[in-house]
Short mmCIF file of C-alpha atoms in Angstrom, two decimals:
data_model
loop_
_atom_site.label_atom_id
_atom_site.label_comp_id
_atom_site.label_asym_id
_atom_site.label_seq_id
_atom_site.Cartn_x
_atom_site.Cartn_y
_atom_site.Cartn_z
CA MET A 26 12.65 12.57 35.28
CA GLN A 27 12.26 11.35 38.87
CA LEU A 28 9.51 12.33 41.32
CA LYS A 29 9.93 11.95 45.08
CA TYR A 30 7.09 12.31 47.57
CA LEU A 31 8.34 14.24 50.65
CA ARG A 32 6.06 12.63 53.23
CA LYS A 33 7.83 14.09 56.29
CA GLN A 34 7.19 17.63 55.05
CA ALA A 35 3.47 17.08 54.59
CA GLU A 36 1.07 19.55 56.16
CA ASP A 37 -2.63 18.90 56.42
CA TYR A 38 -3.47 17.06 53.19
CA TYR A 39 -0.63 18.50 51.11
CA ALA A 40 2.96 17.36 50.62
CA PRO A 41 5.70 18.76 48.39
CA LEU A 42 7.21 16.81 45.52
CA ALA A 43 10.90 16.80 44.63
CA VAL A 44 11.48 16.71 40.88
CA ASN A 45 14.85 15.53 39.58
CA LEU A 46 15.39 16.34 35.90
CA LYS A 47 18.23 14.92 33.85
CA ASN A 48 19.16 15.93 30.34
CA LEU A 49 19.34 13.34 27.62
CA PRO A 50 22.85 12.77 26.21
CA ARG A 51 23.97 15.49 23.81
CA HIS A 52 24.91 13.05 21.05
CA ALA A 53 22.68 10.22 19.82
CA LEU A 54 23.62 7.61 17.24
CA SER A 55 21.36 5.06 15.56
CA ALA A 56 21.86 2.26 13.06
CA GLY A 57 19.69 -0.39 11.48
CA VAL A 58 19.29 -3.01 8.78
CA GLY A 59 16.15 -4.24 7.08
CA TYR A 60 14.66 -5.91 4.07
CA ASP A 61 11.49 -5.71 2.00
CA THR A 62 10.56 -6.89 -1.47
CA ASP A 63 10.13 -3.31 -2.74
CA LEU A 64 13.65 -2.00 -2.12
CA GLY A 65 15.63 -5.08 -1.06
CA PHE A 66 18.19 -4.93 1.74
CA ARG A 67 18.45 -1.61 3.58
CA ILE A 68 21.03 -0.02 5.84
CA SER A 69 20.29 3.08 7.89
CA ALA A 70 22.32 5.33 10.16
CA GLY A 71 21.48 8.49 12.07
CA TYR A 72 23.11 11.16 14.19
CA LYS A 73 21.51 13.81 16.41
CA ASN A 74 23.11 16.61 18.40
CA ARG A 75 20.42 17.68 20.87
CA TYR A 76 22.27 20.66 22.34
CA LEU A 77 24.27 22.57 19.75
CA ASN A 78 24.10 25.69 21.90
CA GLU A 79 22.29 27.27 24.84
CA ASN A 80 19.46 28.42 22.55
CA GLY A 81 18.22 24.86 22.00
CA HIS A 82 19.42 24.42 18.42
CA GLN A 83 19.77 20.87 17.11
CA PHE A 84 21.47 19.11 14.21
CA ILE A 85 20.07 15.92 12.66
CA ALA A 86 21.52 13.69 9.92
CA ASP A 87 19.94 10.55 8.44
CA LEU A 88 21.30 8.11 5.89
CA ASN A 89 19.30 5.30 4.23
CA LEU A 90 20.91 3.02 1.68
CA SER A 91 19.44 0.32 -0.56
CA LEU A 92 20.16 -0.92 -4.06
CA LYS A 93 17.04 0.73 -5.51
CA LYS A 94 16.58 3.90 -3.45
CA SER A 95 18.88 5.83 -1.12
CA HIS A 96 18.86 9.23 0.54
CA PHE A 97 20.93 11.41 2.85
CA ILE A 98 19.32 14.31 4.74
CA MET A 99 20.77 16.98 7.05
CA GLU A 100 18.60 19.29 9.14
CA TYR A 101 19.34 22.26 11.41
CA VAL A 102 16.49 22.80 13.88
CA LEU A 103 15.64 25.91 15.91
CA PRO A 104 12.87 26.33 18.52
CA TYR A 105 10.31 28.88 17.35
CA ASN A 106 7.57 30.89 19.10
CA ASN A 107 6.43 28.15 21.52
CA PRO A 108 9.56 25.95 21.90
CA LEU A 109 7.50 22.97 23.07
CA LYS A 110 5.32 22.90 19.95
CA ASP A 111 6.90 24.97 17.18
CA ARG A 112 10.17 24.69 15.30
CA LEU A 113 11.94 26.17 12.31
CA SER A 114 14.31 23.95 10.36
CA PHE A 115 16.68 24.32 7.44
CA PHE A 116 17.37 21.15 5.48
CA SER A 117 19.24 19.73 2.52
CA GLY A 118 19.14 16.28 1.03
CA ILE A 119 20.16 13.98 -1.80
CA THR A 120 17.93 11.16 -3.10
CA TYR A 121 18.91 8.47 -5.59
CA GLU A 122 16.43 6.04 -7.17
CA ASP A 123 17.10 3.35 -9.75
CA THR A 124 14.21 0.96 -10.43
CA THR A 125 12.82 -0.74 -13.52
CA ASN A 126 11.14 2.43 -14.81
CA ILE A 127 12.82 5.25 -12.86
CA ASP A 128 16.37 6.59 -12.89
CA SER A 129 16.55 9.74 -10.78
CA GLN A 130 19.02 11.84 -8.80
CA LYS A 131 17.54 14.69 -6.77
CA ILE A 132 19.02 17.47 -4.65
CA GLU A 133 16.84 19.70 -2.48
CA VAL A 134 17.51 22.60 -0.12
CA GLY A 135 14.86 24.42 1.88
CA ALA A 136 13.27 25.69 5.08
CA ARG A 137 10.28 24.37 7.04
CA LEU A 138 8.13 25.86 9.81
CA SER A 139 6.20 23.29 11.87
CA ASN A 140 3.50 24.07 14.43
CA ARG A 141 1.98 21.39 16.65
CA PHE A 142 -1.55 22.00 17.84
CA TYR A 143 -3.90 19.72 19.79
CA GLY A 144 -2.38 16.28 20.38
CA GLN A 145 -0.22 15.29 17.42
CA LEU A 146 -1.87 17.58 14.87
CA VAL A 147 0.96 19.31 12.98
CA LEU A 148 0.82 22.08 10.38
CA SER A 149 3.98 22.47 8.28
CA GLU A 150 4.84 25.17 5.75
CA GLN A 151 7.94 24.89 3.62
CA LEU A 152 9.81 26.37 0.69
CA LYS A 153 12.43 24.30 -1.09
CA PHE A 154 14.56 24.41 -4.21
CA VAL A 155 14.72 21.12 -6.11
CA ALA A 156 17.12 20.03 -8.85
CA GLU A 157 16.30 16.63 -10.36
CA HIS A 158 18.09 14.72 -13.11
CA PHE A 159 15.85 11.90 -14.30
CA ARG A 160 14.32 9.71 -16.94
CA ASN A 161 11.09 7.72 -16.62
CA SER A 162 11.81 4.91 -19.06
CA ASN A 163 14.85 3.22 -20.56
CA SER A 164 13.87 4.53 -23.99
CA ALA A 165 13.64 8.19 -22.88
CA PRO A 166 16.51 10.70 -22.69
CA PHE A 167 17.58 12.20 -19.36
CA GLN A 168 16.14 15.56 -18.32
CA THR A 169 17.21 18.05 -15.67
CA GLN A 170 14.52 20.20 -14.07
CA PHE A 171 14.79 22.99 -11.51
CA LEU A 172 11.85 23.81 -9.24
CA LEU A 173 11.09 26.31 -6.50
CA VAL A 174 8.35 24.52 -4.56
CA PRO A 175 6.28 26.12 -1.78
CA GLY A 176 4.19 23.61 0.12
CA ILE A 177 1.92 23.04 3.07
CA ALA A 178 1.14 19.83 4.97
CA ILE A 179 -1.26 18.79 7.72
CA SER A 180 -0.64 15.54 9.58
CA ASN A 181 -1.99 13.77 12.63
CA ILE A 182 -1.46 10.46 14.38
CA ARG A 183 -3.27 8.81 17.26
CA ALA A 184 -2.28 5.39 18.57
CA GLU A 185 -3.28 3.20 21.51
CA ASN A 186 -1.81 -0.09 22.69
CA LYS A 187 -4.24 -3.01 22.51
CA GLY A 188 -2.15 -5.99 23.58
CA MET A 189 0.14 -6.95 20.72
CA TYR A 190 -1.73 -4.58 18.40
CA LEU A 191 -1.42 -0.82 18.05
CA ASP A 192 -4.79 0.75 17.20
CA GLY A 193 -5.58 4.22 15.92
CA TYR A 194 -5.16 6.28 12.79
CA LYS A 195 -2.75 8.51 10.94
CA TYR A 196 -3.22 10.84 8.01
CA MET A 197 -1.36 13.43 5.98
CA LEU A 198 -2.54 16.03 3.48
CA ASN A 199 0.04 17.71 1.23
CA LEU A 200 -0.23 20.60 -1.22
CA ASN A 201 2.75 21.60 -3.41
CA ALA A 202 3.12 23.92 -6.40
CA ALA A 203 5.63 25.52 -8.76
CA HIS A 204 5.45 28.01 -11.64
CA ARG A 205 7.70 28.65 -14.62
CA SER A 206 7.77 32.37 -13.86
CA ILE A 207 9.37 31.77 -10.44
CA ALA A 208 12.69 29.89 -10.75
CA SER A 209 11.07 26.72 -12.16
CA ASN A 210 11.09 24.80 -15.45
CA VAL A 211 7.65 23.29 -14.83
CA SER A 212 4.30 24.69 -13.67
CA PHE A 213 2.15 22.40 -11.53
CA ILE A 214 -0.15 22.15 -8.52
CA GLN A 215 -0.32 18.85 -6.68
CA THR A 216 -2.23 17.53 -3.69
CA ARG A 217 -1.97 14.17 -1.96
CA PHE A 218 -3.88 12.61 0.93
CA ASN A 219 -3.16 9.32 2.67
CA LEU A 220 -4.99 7.73 5.58
CA LYS A 221 -4.53 4.53 7.57
CA MET A 222 -6.83 3.21 10.31
CA ALA A 223 -6.46 0.10 12.47
CA TYR A 224 -8.96 -1.14 15.07
CA SER A 225 -9.04 -4.33 17.16
CA THR A 226 -12.03 -6.52 17.98
CA PHE A 227 -12.77 -8.17 21.33
CA TRP A 228 -12.24 -11.66 19.82
CA GLY A 229 -8.60 -11.02 18.85
CA GLY A 230 -9.20 -9.73 15.35
CA ARG A 231 -8.05 -6.51 13.74
CA ILE A 232 -9.42 -4.49 10.82
CA ILE A 233 -7.01 -2.32 8.81
CA ALA A 234 -8.13 0.14 6.13
CA LYS A 235 -6.04 2.61 4.17
CA THR A 236 -6.23 4.87 1.15
CA ASP A 237 -3.84 7.03 -0.87
CA LEU A 238 -5.23 9.73 -3.18
CA GLY A 239 -3.43 12.26 -5.37
CA ALA A 240 -4.04 14.73 -8.19
CA THR A 241 -1.79 16.96 -10.29
CA ALA A 242 -2.52 19.88 -12.60
CA VAL A 243 0.55 20.34 -14.83
CA ASP A 244 1.22 22.23 -18.06
CA VAL A 245 3.50 19.59 -19.67
CA PHE A 246 3.35 16.17 -18.00
CA THR A 247 6.50 14.84 -19.70
CA ASP A 248 8.49 17.63 -18.01
CA LEU A 249 7.31 16.63 -14.53
CA PRO A 250 10.16 15.03 -12.52
CA SER A 251 9.88 11.44 -11.34
CA SER A 252 9.49 12.41 -7.69
CA TYR A 253 6.29 14.33 -8.49
CA ARG A 254 4.64 11.58 -10.57
CA PHE A 255 2.28 9.01 -9.09
CA TYR A 256 2.86 5.26 -9.15
CA ALA A 257 1.14 2.28 -7.51
CA GLY A 258 2.05 -1.30 -6.72
CA GLY A 259 4.21 -2.92 -4.06
CA ASP A 260 4.23 -3.92 -0.39
CA ASN A 261 2.48 -0.77 0.84
CA SER A 262 0.29 -0.10 -2.19
CA VAL A 263 -1.43 -2.71 -4.38
CA ARG A 264 -0.01 -6.09 -3.42
CA GLY A 265 0.16 -8.63 -6.22
CA TYR A 266 2.03 -6.08 -8.35
CA ASP A 267 5.70 -5.09 -8.30
CA TYR A 268 6.94 -1.86 -6.76
CA LYS A 269 5.78 1.15 -8.84
CA SER A 270 4.69 -1.11 -11.71
CA ILE A 271 1.22 0.48 -12.02
CA GLY A 272 0.93 3.70 -13.98
CA GLU A 273 0.44 5.26 -17.39
CA ARG A 274 2.53 3.64 -20.13
CA ASN A 275 4.32 5.16 -23.13
CA GLU A 276 4.52 3.82 -26.69
CA SER A 277 7.30 1.41 -25.67
CA GLY A 278 5.19 -0.06 -22.88
CA ASP A 279 7.26 1.48 -20.08
CA VAL A 280 5.46 2.72 -16.96
CA ILE A 281 5.90 6.52 -16.80
CA GLY A 282 3.65 7.32 -13.84
CA GLY A 283 0.45 9.34 -13.80
CA ARG A 284 -1.18 12.65 -12.91
CA TYR A 285 -3.68 10.99 -10.58
CA LEU A 286 -3.50 8.33 -7.89
CA VAL A 287 -6.31 6.29 -6.33
CA THR A 288 -5.54 3.29 -4.11
CA GLY A 289 -7.33 1.56 -1.25
CA SER A 290 -6.83 -1.48 0.94
CA LEU A 291 -8.92 -3.53 3.36
CA GLU A 292 -7.37 -6.20 5.57
CA TYR A 293 -8.60 -8.49 8.33
CA GLU A 294 -6.12 -9.96 10.78
CA GLN A 295 -6.80 -12.71 13.34
CA LYS A 296 -4.57 -13.65 16.26
CA ILE A 297 -3.82 -17.38 16.45
CA ILE A 298 -1.12 -17.93 19.11
CA ASP A 299 1.02 -15.58 21.20
CA ALA A 300 2.60 -13.02 18.85
CA TRP A 301 1.39 -14.68 15.63
CA SER A 302 -1.60 -13.85 13.46
CA ILE A 303 -2.94 -14.57 9.98
CA ALA A 304 -4.45 -12.07 7.55
CA ALA A 305 -6.61 -11.82 4.45
CA PHE A 306 -6.64 -8.70 2.29
CA ILE A 307 -7.75 -7.04 -0.92
CA ASP A 308 -6.01 -4.02 -2.48
CA ALA A 309 -7.12 -1.91 -5.43
CA GLY A 310 -5.98 1.17 -7.30
CA ASP A 311 -4.39 2.86 -10.28
CA ALA A 312 -2.02 5.67 -11.21
CA PHE A 313 -3.24 7.30 -14.40
CA THR A 314 -3.37 10.43 -16.54
CA SER A 315 -6.70 10.23 -18.37
CA THR A 316 -8.72 7.03 -17.81
CA MET A 317 -8.62 5.00 -14.60
CA ASN A 318 -8.19 1.24 -15.01
CA VAL A 319 -8.40 -0.19 -11.49
CA LYS A 320 -6.05 -3.08 -10.69
CA PHE A 321 -6.94 -5.53 -7.90
CA GLY A 322 -4.70 -7.67 -5.74
CA ALA A 323 -5.82 -10.17 -3.11
CA GLY A 324 -4.16 -12.70 -0.88
CA LEU A 325 -3.28 -14.16 2.50
CA GLY A 326 -0.54 -13.35 4.96
CA VAL A 327 1.21 -14.15 8.23
CA ARG A 328 2.20 -11.61 10.89
CA TRP A 329 4.80 -11.98 13.62
CA TYR A 330 4.91 -9.21 16.23
CA SER A 331 8.60 -9.36 17.12
CA ILE A 332 10.41 -7.17 19.64
CA VAL A 333 11.80 -5.04 16.78
CA GLY A 334 8.45 -4.56 15.04
CA PRO A 335 5.83 -6.47 13.03
CA VAL A 336 7.12 -8.83 10.34
CA ARG A 337 4.68 -9.20 7.44
CA ILE A 338 4.73 -12.06 4.94
CA ASP A 339 2.08 -11.90 2.18
CA ILE A 340 1.22 -13.99 -0.86
CA ALA A 341 -0.90 -12.07 -3.37
CA VAL A 342 -2.25 -12.53 -6.88
CA PRO A 343 -3.09 -9.73 -9.36
CA SER A 344 -6.45 -9.47 -11.09
CA GLU A 345 -4.78 -9.33 -14.51
CA ASP A 346 -3.18 -12.78 -14.10
CA ILE A 347 -4.27 -14.93 -11.15
CA GLY A 348 -1.51 -17.40 -11.97
CA ASP A 349 1.18 -14.77 -11.34
CA VAL A 350 1.77 -15.22 -7.59
CA HIS A 351 3.68 -12.43 -5.83
CA PHE A 352 5.54 -12.71 -2.53
CA HIS A 353 5.74 -9.66 -0.24
CA PHE A 354 7.91 -9.37 2.86
CA SER A 355 8.45 -6.36 5.10
CA LEU A 356 9.46 -5.30 8.58
CA SER A 357 7.60 -2.12 9.52
CA THR A 358 6.09 -0.08 12.33
CA ALA A 359 2.86 -1.27 13.90
CA LEU A 360 0.72 1.61 12.61
#
């Protein structure tokens, strides 16, 4: 968009403005590579058709590949009610996960209605059909479960540039459910809430706090698919522990996830030179079914605010074995 002030046509204290609008290209392609200690090397690719037709319909496709977890999602988007704030989308996706304790292949198809209110406050309602083939330990047989899952989500994000830092907050509250009497093999109700806040100080410091809470009411926990179980541990959870290594264990000692999730993190970051800073942190949490046994992780880190995003390098130790040093590396968004 270009604005031009037409000074020669001014009358009294008023002058017209000439507005020149230009459409974005119809087709948009994206590609990326990355690495973190949770999932290893990652490759991503995306495609977006912004103008499928004169009604403002769009098509979006995203592919993310890694050795441990990959997914491919397609979405058809229509403007709805207020085209600037509301949209209706139909989506389908495939997710594959193969970690130490999880082996899962999931297909989902559904529809989502999203309404944006004040600022970035978004209310989303969706209905999706899920088919998941999984096992939660190497000693367990594979299961296949079918679910018809209605859900609702509320999310918000507010960010403000503060030099090399990005301050603000973001949160999301989800509620999902399924019942055996309605095209599902499992009955459950699940809610999850996550929050992250980051605020800078006038002396070049930054305080970051986050929490992730979840609870599930389910008739038979062993029938609950992997994607609806709670786990903790990893770069963005409890550092000092491996990715999804915290959770309820079975008789063989394998982590099988939990019905409940409680994690929290507090971090202080201090700028040292230019785009570099150092950090100290403590994380805590557990994923459990009956009794919570909080795990703690603490450590030090280095941050580099590169042109492609913050690079985080952390060294953390777990409370269960302070001699077991864990290294965490990630390239992520600023907030």
